[in-house]
């Protein structure tokens, strides 16, 4: 007994296989184009961060540049400021970091890098003949570190740098406490006091 499948069943299966193959080809082409785009973006970011593309003026980056690309330009400018000890390059880097300081992880990194740049500037100013001018820079750096820690309390580099800034310029409240006055609101709970038993009612 010869059982053959009808021609329409074979055609239906062939169409399904062809549609599946076409869908996979479209998905592969789309994935390939996204991979190519990301590779191009990463290459541009690496080029700007390495300083190959000079981050001199605002005109060097297009208006709608990726935030990552703008971050790389600010980073390269901050490195340039550190190498050349240039205040204008440091100010330009800070100006590039400011618009990026949102709630995103990139914004947190921009805020942390800004605070680090301010801290480096303050340490350089402290080494000059007018160390008092570093106070404002240290206060801004401490505020930047505190803002980073508000969003991510476990970010240890910010904690460490805030502690370093506190050692360079303690807050006014800490200076008053070190003068020997008791700490405000330092009452201990009755249950934590030694030798006191509340007893039973």
PDB file of C-alpha atoms in Angstrom:
ATOM      1  CA  UNK A   1       0.000   0.000   0.000  1.00  0.00           C
ATOM      2  CA  UNK A   2       1.517   3.247  -1.135  1.00  0.00           C
ATOM      3  CA  UNK A   3       0.652   6.118   1.143  1.00  0.00           C
ATOM      4  CA  UNK A   4       1.734   9.430  -0.285  1.00  0.00           C
ATOM      5  CA  UNK A   5       1.189  12.726   1.343  1.00  0.00           C
ATOM      6  CA  UNK A   6      -0.849  15.223  -0.539  1.00  0.00           C
ATOM      7  CA  UNK A   7       1.085  17.904  -2.382  1.00  0.00           C
ATOM      8  CA  UNK A   8      -0.506  20.677  -0.342  1.00  0.00           C
ATOM      9  CA  UNK A   9       0.939  19.268   2.917  1.00  0.00           C
ATOM     10  CA  UNK A  10       4.421  19.211   1.455  1.00  0.00           C
ATOM     11  CA  UNK A  11       4.034  22.736   0.156  1.00  0.00           C
ATOM     12  CA  UNK A  12       2.788  23.950   3.537  1.00  0.00           C
ATOM     13  CA  UNK A  13       5.798  22.429   5.287  1.00  0.00           C
ATOM     14  CA  UNK A  14       8.146  23.935   2.695  1.00  0.00           C
ATOM     15  CA  UNK A  15       6.578  27.368   3.146  1.00  0.00           C
ATOM     16  CA  UNK A  16       6.915  27.118   6.933  1.00  0.00           C
ATOM     17  CA  UNK A  17      10.580  26.178   6.634  1.00  0.00           C
ATOM     18  CA  UNK A  18      11.199  29.019   4.158  1.00  0.00           C
ATOM     19  CA  UNK A  19       9.407  31.537   6.401  1.00  0.00           C
ATOM     20  CA  UNK A  20      11.424  30.356   9.383  1.00  0.00           C
ATOM     21  CA  UNK A  21      14.668  30.646   7.399  1.00  0.00           C
ATOM     22  CA  UNK A  22      13.699  34.144   6.201  1.00  0.00           C
ATOM     23  CA  UNK A  23      12.891  35.214   9.778  1.00  0.00           C
ATOM     24  CA  UNK A  24      16.220  33.896  11.013  1.00  0.00           C
ATOM     25  CA  UNK A  25      18.031  35.696   8.183  1.00  0.00           C
ATOM     26  CA  UNK A  26      16.320  38.998   9.076  1.00  0.00           C
ATOM     27  CA  UNK A  27      17.143  38.519  12.780  1.00  0.00           C
ATOM     28  CA  UNK A  28      20.777  37.723  11.953  1.00  0.00           C
ATOM     29  CA  UNK A  29      21.040  40.789   9.700  1.00  0.00           C
ATOM     30  CA  UNK A  30      19.527  43.017  12.397  1.00  0.00           C
ATOM     31  CA  UNK A  31      21.826  41.553  15.050  1.00  0.00           C
ATOM     32  CA  UNK A  32      24.824  42.048  12.769  1.00  0.00           C
ATOM     33  CA  UNK A  33      23.928  45.679  12.122  1.00  0.00           C
ATOM     34  CA  UNK A  34      23.521  46.344  15.863  1.00  0.00           C
ATOM     35  CA  UNK A  35      26.863  44.682  16.528  1.00  0.00           C
ATOM     36  CA  UNK A  36      28.522  46.803  13.832  1.00  0.00           C
ATOM     37  CA  UNK A  37      26.952  49.988  15.279  1.00  0.00           C
ATOM     38  CA  UNK A  38      28.121  49.159  18.806  1.00  0.00           C
ATOM     39  CA  UNK A  39      31.612  48.347  17.535  1.00  0.00           C
ATOM     40  CA  UNK A  40      31.767  51.720  15.779  1.00  0.00           C
ATOM     41  CA  UNK A  41      30.564  53.518  18.920  1.00  0.00           C
ATOM     42  CA  UNK A  42      33.073  51.720  21.121  1.00  0.00           C
ATOM     43  CA  UNK A  43      35.883  52.560  18.718  1.00  0.00           C
ATOM     44  CA  UNK A  44      34.863  56.242  18.743  1.00  0.00           C
ATOM     45  CA  UNK A  45      34.689  56.276  22.549  1.00  0.00           C
ATOM     46  CA  UNK A  46      38.091  54.603  22.848  1.00  0.00           C
ATOM     47  CA  UNK A  47      39.562  57.078  20.354  1.00  0.00           C
ATOM     48  CA  UNK A  48      38.232  60.084  22.268  1.00  0.00           C
ATOM     49  CA  UNK A  49      39.207  58.656  25.678  1.00  0.00           C
ATOM     50  CA  UNK A  50      42.736  57.950  24.451  1.00  0.00           C
ATOM     51  CA  UNK A  51      43.067  61.541  23.327  1.00  0.00           C
ATOM     52  CA  UNK A  52      43.428  60.665  19.643  1.00  0.00           C
ATOM     53  CA  UNK A  53      40.518  62.953  18.826  1.00  0.00           C
ATOM     54  CA  UNK A  54      41.303  66.281  20.501  1.00  0.00           C
ATOM     55  CA  UNK A  55      38.538  67.240  22.964  1.00  0.00           C
ATOM     56  CA  UNK A  56      39.390  70.943  22.740  1.00  0.00           C
ATOM     57  CA  UNK A  57      36.148  72.711  22.045  1.00  0.00           C
ATOM     58  CA  UNK A  58      32.476  72.020  22.140  1.00  0.00           C
ATOM     59  CA  UNK A  59      32.539  72.005  18.357  1.00  0.00           C
ATOM     60  CA  UNK A  60      34.671  68.855  18.305  1.00  0.00           C
ATOM     61  CA  UNK A  61      31.651  66.755  19.343  1.00  0.00           C
ATOM     62  CA  UNK A  62      28.332  66.945  17.525  1.00  0.00           C
ATOM     63  CA  UNK A  63      25.340  68.344  19.386  1.00  0.00           C
ATOM     64  CA  UNK A  64      23.550  65.006  19.738  1.00  0.00           C
ATOM     65  CA  UNK A  65      26.631  62.971  20.662  1.00  0.00           C
ATOM     66  CA  UNK A  66      26.163  59.912  22.822  1.00  0.00           C
ATOM     67  CA  UNK A  67      26.497  60.512  26.566  1.00  0.00           C
ATOM     68  CA  UNK A  68      29.233  57.876  26.658  1.00  0.00           C
ATOM     69  CA  UNK A  69      31.160  59.776  23.986  1.00  0.00           C
ATOM     70  CA  UNK A  70      30.770  63.054  25.899  1.00  0.00           C
ATOM     71  CA  UNK A  71      31.933  61.271  29.065  1.00  0.00           C
ATOM     72  CA  UNK A  72      35.008  59.975  27.222  1.00  0.00           C
ATOM     73  CA  UNK A  73      35.767  63.514  26.006  1.00  0.00           C
ATOM     74  CA  UNK A  74      35.470  64.865  29.564  1.00  0.00           C
ATOM     75  CA  UNK A  75      37.690  62.065  30.836  1.00  0.00           C
ATOM     76  CA  UNK A  76      40.341  62.794  28.197  1.00  0.00           C
ATOM     77  CA  UNK A  77      40.201  66.488  29.026  1.00  0.00           C
ATOM     78  CA  UNK A  78      40.580  65.727  32.751  1.00  0.00           C
ATOM     79  CA  UNK A  79      43.634  63.590  31.994  1.00  0.00           C
ATOM     80  CA  UNK A  80      45.044  66.409  29.897  1.00  0.00           C
ATOM     81  CA  UNK A  81      44.426  68.848  32.754  1.00  0.00           C
ATOM     82  CA  UNK A  82      46.273  66.551  35.160  1.00  0.00           C
ATOM     83  CA  UNK A  83      49.241  66.113  32.865  1.00  0.00           C
ATOM     84  CA  UNK A  84      49.595  69.790  31.991  1.00  0.00           C
ATOM     85  CA  UNK A  85      48.433  71.219  35.337  1.00  0.00           C
ATOM     86  CA  UNK A  86      46.069  73.437  33.382  1.00  0.00           C
ATOM     87  CA  UNK A  87      43.173  75.106  35.192  1.00  0.00           C
ATOM     88  CA  UNK A  88      41.411  75.934  31.939  1.00  0.00           C
ATOM     89  CA  UNK A  89      41.473  72.279  30.851  1.00  0.00           C
ATOM     90  CA  UNK A  90      40.170  71.257  34.282  1.00  0.00           C
ATOM     91  CA  UNK A  91      37.346  73.801  34.049  1.00  0.00           C
ATOM     92  CA  UNK A  92      36.506  72.567  30.556  1.00  0.00           C
ATOM     93  CA  UNK A  93      36.410  68.971  31.827  1.00  0.00           C
ATOM     94  CA  UNK A  94      34.127  69.988  34.704  1.00  0.00           C
ATOM     95  CA  UNK A  95      31.858  71.769  32.227  1.00  0.00           C
ATOM     96  CA  UNK A  96      31.704  68.585  30.140  1.00  0.00           C
ATOM     97  CA  UNK A  97      30.887  66.426  33.182  1.00  0.00           C
ATOM     98  CA  UNK A  98      28.079  68.681  34.514  1.00  0.00           C
ATOM     99  CA  UNK A  99      25.371  67.860  31.937  1.00  0.00           C
ATOM    100  CA  UNK A 100      26.005  64.143  32.428  1.00  0.00           C
ATOM    101  CA  UNK A 101      25.364  64.117  36.187  1.00  0.00           C
ATOM    102  CA  UNK A 102      21.983  62.405  36.205  1.00  0.00           C
ATOM    103  CA  UNK A 103      20.751  59.383  38.128  1.00  0.00           C
ATOM    104  CA  UNK A 104      22.166  56.912  35.631  1.00  0.00           C
ATOM    105  CA  UNK A 105      25.321  54.908  36.346  1.00  0.00           C
ATOM    106  CA  UNK A 106      27.110  57.131  33.827  1.00  0.00           C
ATOM    107  CA  UNK A 107      25.881  60.174  35.766  1.00  0.00           C
ATOM    108  CA  UNK A 108      27.249  58.715  38.984  1.00  0.00           C
ATOM    109  CA  UNK A 109      30.612  58.150  37.317  1.00  0.00           C
ATOM    110  CA  UNK A 110      30.568  61.728  36.000  1.00  0.00           C
ATOM    111  CA  UNK A 111      29.774  63.078  39.469  1.00  0.00           C
ATOM    112  CA  UNK A 112      32.563  60.984  41.031  1.00  0.00           C
ATOM    113  CA  UNK A 113      35.090  62.055  38.396  1.00  0.00           C
ATOM    114  CA  UNK A 114      34.075  65.706  38.868  1.00  0.00           C
ATOM    115  CA  UNK A 115      34.634  65.428  42.605  1.00  0.00           C
ATOM    116  CA  UNK A 116      38.013  63.788  41.998  1.00  0.00           C
ATOM    117  CA  UNK A 117      38.988  66.592  39.627  1.00  0.00           C
ATOM    118  CA  UNK A 118      37.950  69.213  42.193  1.00  0.00           C
ATOM    119  CA  UNK A 119      39.939  67.376  44.861  1.00  0.00           C
ATOM    120  CA  UNK A 120      43.060  67.351  42.653  1.00  0.00           C
ATOM    121  CA  UNK A 121      42.632  71.060  41.962  1.00  0.00           C
ATOM    122  CA  UNK A 122      42.261  71.764  45.688  1.00  0.00           C
ATOM    123  CA  UNK A 123      45.418  69.840  46.516  1.00  0.00           C
ATOM    124  CA  UNK A 124      47.314  71.768  43.833  1.00  0.00           C
ATOM    125  CA  UNK A 125      46.008  75.099  45.166  1.00  0.00           C
ATOM    126  CA  UNK A 126      46.941  74.125  48.744  1.00  0.00           C
ATOM    127  CA  UNK A 127      50.541  73.716  47.597  1.00  0.00           C
ATOM    128  CA  UNK A 128      50.670  77.338  46.414  1.00  0.00           C
ATOM    129  CA  UNK A 129      51.244  80.452  48.510  1.00  0.00           C
ATOM    130  CA  UNK A 130      47.494  80.951  48.994  1.00  0.00           C
ATOM    131  CA  UNK A 131      46.193  77.659  50.392  1.00  0.00           C
ATOM    132  CA  UNK A 132      42.992  79.295  51.638  1.00  0.00           C
ATOM    133  CA  UNK A 133      41.635  79.345  48.109  1.00  0.00           C
ATOM    134  CA  UNK A 134      41.375  75.550  48.211  1.00  0.00           C
ATOM    135  CA  UNK A 135      38.535  75.660  50.744  1.00  0.00           C
ATOM    136  CA  UNK A 136      35.805  76.186  48.157  1.00  0.00           C
ATOM    137  CA  UNK A 137      37.190  73.432  45.934  1.00  0.00           C
ATOM    138  CA  UNK A 138      37.344  70.995  48.853  1.00  0.00           C
ATOM    139  CA  UNK A 139      33.771  71.816  49.865  1.00  0.00           C
ATOM    140  CA  UNK A 140      32.568  71.207  46.308  1.00  0.00           C
ATOM    141  CA  UNK A 141      34.486  67.922  46.164  1.00  0.00           C
ATOM    142  CA  UNK A 142      32.994  66.780  49.480  1.00  0.00           C
ATOM    143  CA  UNK A 143      29.511  67.635  48.247  1.00  0.00           C
ATOM    144  CA  UNK A 144      30.142  65.634  45.077  1.00  0.00           C
ATOM    145  CA  UNK A 145      31.270  62.593  47.066  1.00  0.00           C
ATOM    146  CA  UNK A 146      28.255  62.898  49.377  1.00  0.00           C
ATOM    147  CA  UNK A 147      25.926  63.026  46.375  1.00  0.00           C
ATOM    148  CA  UNK A 148      27.517  59.859  44.970  1.00  0.00           C
ATOM    149  CA  UNK A 149      27.112  58.166  48.354  1.00  0.00           C
ATOM    150  CA  UNK A 150      23.446  59.214  48.577  1.00  0.00           C
ATOM    151  CA  UNK A 151      22.770  57.210  45.438  1.00  0.00           C
ATOM    152  CA  UNK A 152      25.149  54.332  46.223  1.00  0.00           C
ATOM    153  CA  UNK A 153      26.158  54.125  49.911  1.00  0.00           C
ATOM    154  CA  UNK A 154      28.379  51.112  49.246  1.00  0.00           C
ATOM    155  CA  UNK A 155      30.661  52.858  46.747  1.00  0.00           C
ATOM    156  CA  UNK A 156      33.925  52.604  48.676  1.00  0.00           C
ATOM    157  CA  UNK A 157      36.126  54.811  46.464  1.00  0.00           C
ATOM    158  CA  UNK A 158      33.770  57.733  47.165  1.00  0.00           C
ATOM    159  CA  UNK A 159      33.826  56.938  50.890  1.00  0.00           C
ATOM    160  CA  UNK A 160      37.612  56.875  50.930  1.00  0.00           C
ATOM    161  CA  UNK A 161      37.945  60.110  48.968  1.00  0.00           C
ATOM    162  CA  UNK A 162      35.348  61.827  51.170  1.00  0.00           C
ATOM    163  CA  UNK A 163      37.360  60.791  54.216  1.00  0.00           C
ATOM    164  CA  UNK A 164      40.522  62.206  52.636  1.00  0.00           C
ATOM    165  CA  UNK A 165      38.710  65.470  51.909  1.00  0.00           C
ATOM    166  CA  UNK A 166      37.413  65.531  55.499  1.00  0.00           C
ATOM    167  CA  UNK A 167      40.978  65.196  56.776  1.00  0.00           C
ATOM    168  CA  UNK A 168      42.107  68.089  54.606  1.00  0.00           C
ATOM    169  CA  UNK A 169      39.151  70.262  55.595  1.00  0.00           C
ATOM    170  CA  UNK A 170      37.018  68.984  58.488  1.00  0.00           C
ATOM    171  CA  UNK A 171      33.426  70.136  58.669  1.00  0.00           C
ATOM    172  CA  UNK A 172      32.652  72.896  61.165  1.00  0.00           C
ATOM    173  CA  UNK A 173      30.550  70.536  63.317  1.00  0.00           C
ATOM    174  CA  UNK A 174      33.458  68.104  63.670  1.00  0.00           C
ATOM    175  CA  UNK A 175      35.805  70.912  64.730  1.00  0.00           C
ATOM    176  CA  UNK A 176      33.380  71.947  67.482  1.00  0.00           C
ATOM    177  CA  UNK A 177      33.115  68.367  68.732  1.00  0.00           C
ATOM    178  CA  UNK A 178      36.880  68.030  68.879  1.00  0.00           C
ATOM    179  CA  UNK A 179      37.052  71.072  71.179  1.00  0.00           C
ATOM    180  CA  UNK A 180      35.882  68.882  74.081  1.00  0.00           C
ATOM    181  CA  UNK A 181      32.165  69.544  74.136  1.00  0.00           C
ATOM    182  CA  UNK A 182      29.854  66.570  74.545  1.00  0.00           C
ATOM    183  CA  UNK A 183      28.243  65.396  71.355  1.00  0.00           C
ATOM    184  CA  UNK A 184      24.716  66.711  70.838  1.00  0.00           C
ATOM    185  CA  UNK A 185      21.956  64.157  71.383  1.00  0.00           C
ATOM    186  CA  UNK A 186      24.379  61.646  72.840  1.00  0.00           C
ATOM    187  CA  UNK A 187      21.916  60.209  75.344  1.00  0.00           C
ATOM    188  CA  UNK A 188      22.150  56.488  75.718  1.00  0.00           C
ATOM    189  CA  UNK A 189      19.092  54.330  75.984  1.00  0.00           C
ATOM    190  CA  UNK A 190      18.353  52.944  79.429  1.00  0.00           C
ATOM    191  CA  UNK A 191      18.582  49.407  78.099  1.00  0.00           C
ATOM    192  CA  UNK A 192      22.157  49.908  76.940  1.00  0.00           C
ATOM    193  CA  UNK A 193      23.454  51.482  80.147  1.00  0.00           C
ATOM    194  CA  UNK A 194      25.712  49.369  82.307  1.00  0.00           C
ATOM    195  CA  UNK A 195      24.620  48.483  85.777  1.00  0.00           C
ATOM    196  CA  UNK A 196      21.015  49.535  85.320  1.00  0.00           C
ATOM    197  CA  UNK A 197      18.313  46.941  85.529  1.00  0.00           C
ATOM    198  CA  UNK A 198      14.823  48.188  84.838  1.00  0.00           C
ATOM    199  CA  UNK A 199      13.384  45.298  86.858  1.00  0.00           C
ATOM    200  CA  UNK A 200       9.889  43.964  86.673  1.00  0.00           C
ATOM    201  CA  UNK A 201       6.810  46.125  87.292  1.00  0.00           C
TER     202      UNK A 201
END
